[in-house]
Amino acid sequence: ILSLSAIAAFTLAAVGGYFLTDTAVKPIEEAYDKQQQFTADASHELRGPLTAIKASIDIMRRHPERFQEKDNRKVGAIANATEQMTRLVEDLLFLARAEKKTTKSNPEYSSICLNDLLQKLIDLLEPLAAEKNITLNYQVFDEVFVMGNPDQLNRLFSNLIYNALNYTSEKGLVLVRLVQHNQLVKVAIEDTGVGIAEEDLPHVFDRFWRVDKARHNSGGTGLGLSIAQAIAYSHQGKITVKSKLGIGTCFQVSLPILNHKE
Ligand code: ADP
């Protein structure tokens, strides 16, 4: 009788535990979805007033003779701050959209040749590399297709390659490598830049996190890696990072390969 009641108690606890977990997770998921929707709506709503501010700034800049020099300088500062805010609003909106739960049958998804996508990005960023005297190399061994949202995948890799160039100094090296591994494609973006300290590595994908906390006006929004991670996850992939301070950093993105070429 004792052992039977023990089994019954255990079963009840297990079943109870299951339901508790299930019912406990639902409101958390709902709260998360609501927060995402709020971020998407708020950033979308902010676009309108920002466009109006930019239009007024444009008019003022076209007629500098109407203002005193010190006022024109202030207009310049307002224009810079507005640019920064626009980037932030656009990044928040992009992040909220990228974090939305998606399925493989997402209508925005199509078959994408990753080699072409990366080659176009490299061509686009080559002048920036040349300007900084950085060697930007691209190594590819196979032609690989993935299923995904082209804008988002473009953004994922441009954020990583742009960061690699941004955090690498003159005469450095940035290497983009694409390899096929079983059913996965692995894209590594490696640089010989400033590197990230070991204690900082767990935070790099956090929103608004930066090694240099003072660099709020640097142009970046501190959302680039959060966006990259959200895109990798929504494409059933993942992103990892290895780094050594003063030596360099390697971000690796793994994505499921699309077997058939459509
Ligand atoms: P940011 O707009 O500041 O570049 P990110 O989310 O793209 O924002 O990156 C967050 C922080 O991670 C950066 O501020 C930088 O400190 C660090 N970081 C990102 N990529 C690299 C890299 N390749 N090398 C060194 N540090 C990096």
Coordinates of C-alpha atoms and ligand atoms in Angstrom, one line a residue:
I1 CA 0.0 0.0 0.0
L2 CA 2.8 2.3 0.9
S3 CA 4.7 1.8 -2.3
L4 CA 1.5 2.1 -4.3
S5 CA 0.7 5.5 -2.7
A6 CA 4.3 6.6 -3.2
I7 CA 3.9 5.7 -6.9
A8 CA 0.6 7.5 -7.0
A9 CA 2.1 10.6 -5.3
F10 CA 5.1 10.5 -7.7
T11 CA 2.8 10.2 -10.7
L12 CA 0.6 13.1 -9.4
A13 CA 3.6 15.2 -8.8
A14 CA 5.0 14.4 -12.2
V15 CA 1.7 15.1 -14.0
G16 CA 1.1 18.1 -11.8
G17 CA 4.6 19.3 -12.6
Y18 CA 4.0 18.9 -16.3
F19 CA 0.8 20.9 -16.2
L20 CA 2.4 23.5 -13.9
T21 CA 5.3 23.9 -16.4
D22 CA 3.0 24.1 -19.3
T23 CA 0.7 26.6 -17.7
A24 CA 3.6 28.5 -16.3
V25 CA 5.3 28.9 -19.6
K26 CA 2.2 30.1 -21.6
P27 CA 1.9 33.5 -19.8
I28 CA 5.7 34.0 -20.1
E29 CA 5.4 33.4 -23.8
E30 CA 2.4 35.7 -24.1
A31 CA 4.2 38.4 -22.2
Y32 CA 7.3 38.0 -24.5
D33 CA 5.1 38.2 -27.6
K34 CA 3.4 41.3 -26.2
Q35 CA 6.7 42.9 -25.5
Q36 CA 7.9 42.2 -29.0
Q37 CA 4.7 43.5 -30.5
F38 CA 5.1 46.7 -28.4
T39 CA 8.7 47.2 -29.6
A40 CA 7.6 46.7 -33.2
D41 CA 4.6 49.1 -32.9
A42 CA 6.5 51.7 -30.9
S43 CA 9.4 51.8 -33.4
H44 CA 7.0 51.8 -36.3
E45 CA 5.1 54.8 -34.8
L46 CA 8.4 56.7 -34.1
R47 CA 9.2 56.6 -37.8
G48 CA 6.6 59.2 -38.7
P49 CA 7.7 62.0 -36.3
L50 CA 11.4 61.3 -37.2
T51 CA 10.6 61.7 -40.9
A52 CA 9.0 65.1 -40.0
I53 CA 12.0 66.2 -38.0
K54 CA 14.3 65.2 -40.9
A55 CA 12.2 67.1 -43.4
S56 CA 12.4 70.3 -41.2
I57 CA 16.2 69.8 -40.8
D58 CA 16.6 69.5 -44.6
I59 CA 14.8 72.8 -45.2
M60 CA 16.9 74.6 -42.6
R61 CA 20.1 73.1 -44.1
R62 CA 19.1 74.3 -47.6
H63 CA 19.0 77.9 -46.3
P64 CA 22.0 78.4 -44.0
E65 CA 21.9 82.2 -44.9
R66 CA 18.7 82.6 -42.9
F67 CA 20.4 81.6 -39.6
Q68 CA 23.4 82.6 -37.6
E69 CA 26.5 80.4 -37.6
K70 CA 25.9 79.1 -34.1
D71 CA 22.4 78.1 -35.0
N72 CA 23.6 76.2 -38.1
R73 CA 26.0 74.3 -35.8
K74 CA 23.1 73.4 -33.6
V75 CA 21.1 72.2 -36.6
G76 CA 24.1 70.0 -37.5
A77 CA 24.1 68.5 -34.0
I78 CA 20.3 67.9 -34.2
A79 CA 20.8 66.3 -37.6
N80 CA 23.4 63.9 -36.2
A81 CA 21.2 63.0 -33.2
T82 CA 18.3 62.4 -35.5
E83 CA 20.4 60.1 -37.7
Q84 CA 21.4 58.1 -34.7
M85 CA 17.8 57.9 -33.5
T86 CA 16.7 56.8 -36.9
R87 CA 19.3 54.0 -37.0
L88 CA 18.1 52.9 -33.5
V89 CA 14.4 52.9 -34.4
E90 CA 15.1 51.0 -37.7
D91 CA 17.3 48.4 -35.8
L92 CA 14.7 48.0 -33.1
L93 CA 12.0 47.4 -35.7
F94 CA 14.3 45.0 -37.6
L95 CA 15.0 43.1 -34.4
A96 CA 11.4 42.8 -33.4
R97 CA 10.5 41.5 -36.8
A98 CA 13.5 39.0 -36.9
E99 CA 12.5 37.7 -33.4
K100 CA 9.0 36.8 -34.6
K101 CA 8.4 33.1 -34.5
T102 CA 8.6 31.7 -38.1
T103 CA 8.0 28.4 -39.8
K104 CA 9.9 26.9 -42.7
S105 CA 6.8 27.6 -44.9
N106 CA 7.1 31.3 -44.2
P107 CA 5.9 33.2 -47.3
E108 CA 8.9 35.6 -47.0
Y109 CA 11.3 32.7 -47.3
S110 CA 12.9 31.6 -50.6
S111 CA 15.8 29.5 -51.7
I112 CA 19.0 31.5 -51.4
C113 CA 22.5 30.8 -52.8
L114 CA 24.6 31.7 -49.8
N115 CA 27.8 31.9 -51.9
D116 CA 26.2 34.7 -54.1
L117 CA 24.8 36.5 -51.1
L118 CA 28.2 36.5 -49.4
Q119 CA 30.1 37.5 -52.6
K120 CA 27.8 40.5 -53.1
L121 CA 28.4 41.6 -49.5
I122 CA 32.1 41.2 -49.8
D123 CA 32.1 43.3 -53.1
L124 CA 30.0 46.0 -51.2
L125 CA 32.3 46.1 -48.2
E126 CA 35.6 45.8 -50.1
P127 CA 36.0 49.6 -50.5
L128 CA 35.7 50.0 -46.7
A129 CA 38.3 47.3 -46.2
A130 CA 40.6 49.0 -48.8
E131 CA 40.1 52.4 -47.0
K132 CA 41.3 50.9 -43.8
N133 CA 44.1 48.9 -45.5
I134 CA 42.5 45.6 -44.4
T135 CA 42.7 42.5 -46.5
L136 CA 39.3 41.1 -46.9
N137 CA 39.4 37.4 -48.1
Y138 CA 36.6 35.1 -49.0
Q139 CA 37.1 31.3 -49.1
V140 CA 34.4 29.1 -50.4
F141 CA 34.5 25.4 -51.2
D142 CA 30.9 24.4 -52.1
E143 CA 27.9 26.0 -53.5
V144 CA 25.3 26.0 -50.8
F145 CA 21.6 26.9 -50.8
V146 CA 19.6 27.7 -47.7
M147 CA 15.9 28.5 -47.1
G148 CA 15.4 32.0 -45.7
N149 CA 14.5 35.6 -45.8
P150 CA 17.1 37.3 -48.1
D151 CA 16.9 40.7 -46.4
Q152 CA 17.5 39.1 -43.0
L153 CA 20.3 36.8 -44.1
N154 CA 21.9 39.8 -45.8
R155 CA 21.7 41.8 -42.6
L156 CA 23.0 38.9 -40.5
F157 CA 26.2 38.6 -42.5
S158 CA 26.7 42.3 -43.2
N159 CA 26.5 43.0 -39.4
L160 CA 29.2 40.4 -38.7
I161 CA 31.5 41.4 -41.6
Y162 CA 31.0 45.1 -40.9
N163 CA 31.9 44.6 -37.2
A164 CA 35.0 42.6 -38.2
L165 CA 36.2 45.5 -40.4
N166 CA 35.2 48.1 -37.8
Y167 CA 37.0 46.4 -34.9
T168 CA 40.2 45.6 -36.8
S169 CA 42.9 48.2 -37.3
E170 CA 45.0 49.1 -40.3
K171 CA 46.8 46.2 -42.2
G172 CA 44.6 43.6 -40.4
L173 CA 43.0 40.6 -42.0
V174 CA 39.3 39.6 -42.2
L175 CA 38.5 36.2 -43.5
V176 CA 35.1 34.9 -44.5
R177 CA 34.9 31.1 -44.9
L178 CA 32.0 29.0 -46.0
V179 CA 32.1 25.2 -45.4
Q180 CA 29.6 22.5 -45.6
H181 CA 29.3 20.2 -42.7
N182 CA 26.8 17.3 -43.0
Q183 CA 23.4 19.1 -43.2
L184 CA 24.8 22.4 -42.1
V185 CA 26.6 25.3 -43.7
K186 CA 29.1 27.0 -41.5
V187 CA 30.1 30.5 -42.2
A188 CA 33.1 31.8 -40.2
I189 CA 33.9 35.5 -40.0
E190 CA 37.4 35.8 -38.6
D191 CA 39.4 38.9 -37.9
T192 CA 42.7 40.0 -36.5
G193 CA 41.2 42.9 -34.6
V194 CA 41.0 44.1 -31.0
G195 CA 39.3 40.9 -29.7
I196 CA 36.9 40.6 -26.8
A197 CA 37.9 39.7 -23.2
E198 CA 36.8 36.3 -22.0
E199 CA 34.5 37.8 -19.3
D200 CA 32.8 40.0 -21.9
L201 CA 32.0 37.1 -24.3
P202 CA 28.8 35.9 -22.6
H203 CA 27.3 39.4 -23.0
V204 CA 28.1 40.2 -26.7
F205 CA 24.7 39.2 -27.9
D206 CA 22.8 41.2 -25.3
R207 CA 20.9 44.2 -26.5
F208 CA 22.7 47.5 -26.3
W209 CA 25.8 45.8 -24.9
R210 CA 29.2 47.3 -26.0
V211 CA 32.7 46.6 -24.7
D212 CA 33.3 50.3 -24.7
K213 CA 30.3 51.7 -22.8
A214 CA 31.3 55.3 -23.7
R215 CA 30.8 54.6 -27.4
H216 CA 27.1 55.6 -27.5
N217 CA 27.6 58.1 -30.2
S218 CA 29.8 55.9 -32.3
G219 CA 27.2 55.3 -35.1
G220 CA 26.5 51.7 -34.1
T221 CA 23.4 51.0 -32.1
G222 CA 24.7 48.2 -29.9
L223 CA 21.9 46.0 -31.5
G224 CA 23.9 44.5 -34.4
L225 CA 24.8 41.2 -32.7
S226 CA 21.3 40.8 -31.1
I227 CA 19.9 41.2 -34.6
A228 CA 22.4 38.7 -36.0
Q229 CA 21.5 36.2 -33.3
A230 CA 17.8 36.6 -33.7
I231 CA 18.1 36.1 -37.5
A232 CA 20.2 32.9 -37.0
Y233 CA 17.7 31.5 -34.5
S234 CA 14.7 32.3 -36.6
H235 CA 16.4 30.4 -39.5
Q236 CA 16.8 27.3 -37.2
G237 CA 20.5 28.1 -37.0
K238 CA 22.9 29.3 -34.4
I239 CA 25.8 31.7 -33.9
T240 CA 28.8 31.3 -31.7
V241 CA 31.8 33.4 -30.9
K242 CA 35.5 32.8 -30.0
S243 CA 37.9 35.6 -29.2
K244 CA 41.2 36.5 -27.7
L245 CA 41.9 40.0 -26.5
G246 CA 44.4 41.7 -28.8
I247 CA 44.5 38.7 -31.2
G248 CA 41.2 38.6 -32.9
T249 CA 37.6 37.3 -33.0
C250 CA 35.8 34.6 -34.9
F251 CA 32.0 34.5 -35.2
Q252 CA 30.5 31.3 -36.7
V253 CA 27.0 31.0 -38.1
S254 CA 25.5 27.5 -38.7
L255 CA 22.4 27.2 -40.9
P256 CA 20.5 24.2 -42.2
I257 CA 21.3 23.5 -45.8
L258 CA 18.5 23.3 -48.4
N259 CA 19.0 19.9 -50.1
H260 CA 17.3 20.6 -53.4
K261 CA 18.2 23.6 -55.6
E262 CA 14.9 25.2 -56.7
Ligands
ADP1 P1 27.8 48.0 -32.1 O1 26.8 48.8 -32.8 O2 28.3 48.6 -30.9 O3 28.9 47.5 -33.0 P2 27.1 45.2 -31.9 O4 25.9 44.5 -31.3 O5 27.3 44.9 -33.4 O6 27.0 46.7 -31.6 O7 28.4 44.7 -31.1 C1 28.4 44.8 -29.7 C2 29.8 45.0 -29.2 O8 30.5 43.8 -29.4 C3 30.6 46.1 -29.9 O9 30.3 47.4 -29.4 C4 32.0 45.7 -29.7 O10 32.4 46.1 -28.4 C5 31.9 44.1 -29.7 N1 32.2 43.5 -31.0 C6 31.4 43.1 -31.9 N2 32.0 42.5 -33.0 C7 33.4 42.6 -32.6 C8 34.6 42.2 -33.3 N3 34.6 41.6 -34.5 N4 35.7 42.4 -32.6 C9 35.8 43.0 -31.4 N5 34.7 43.4 -30.8 C10 33.5 43.2 -31.4

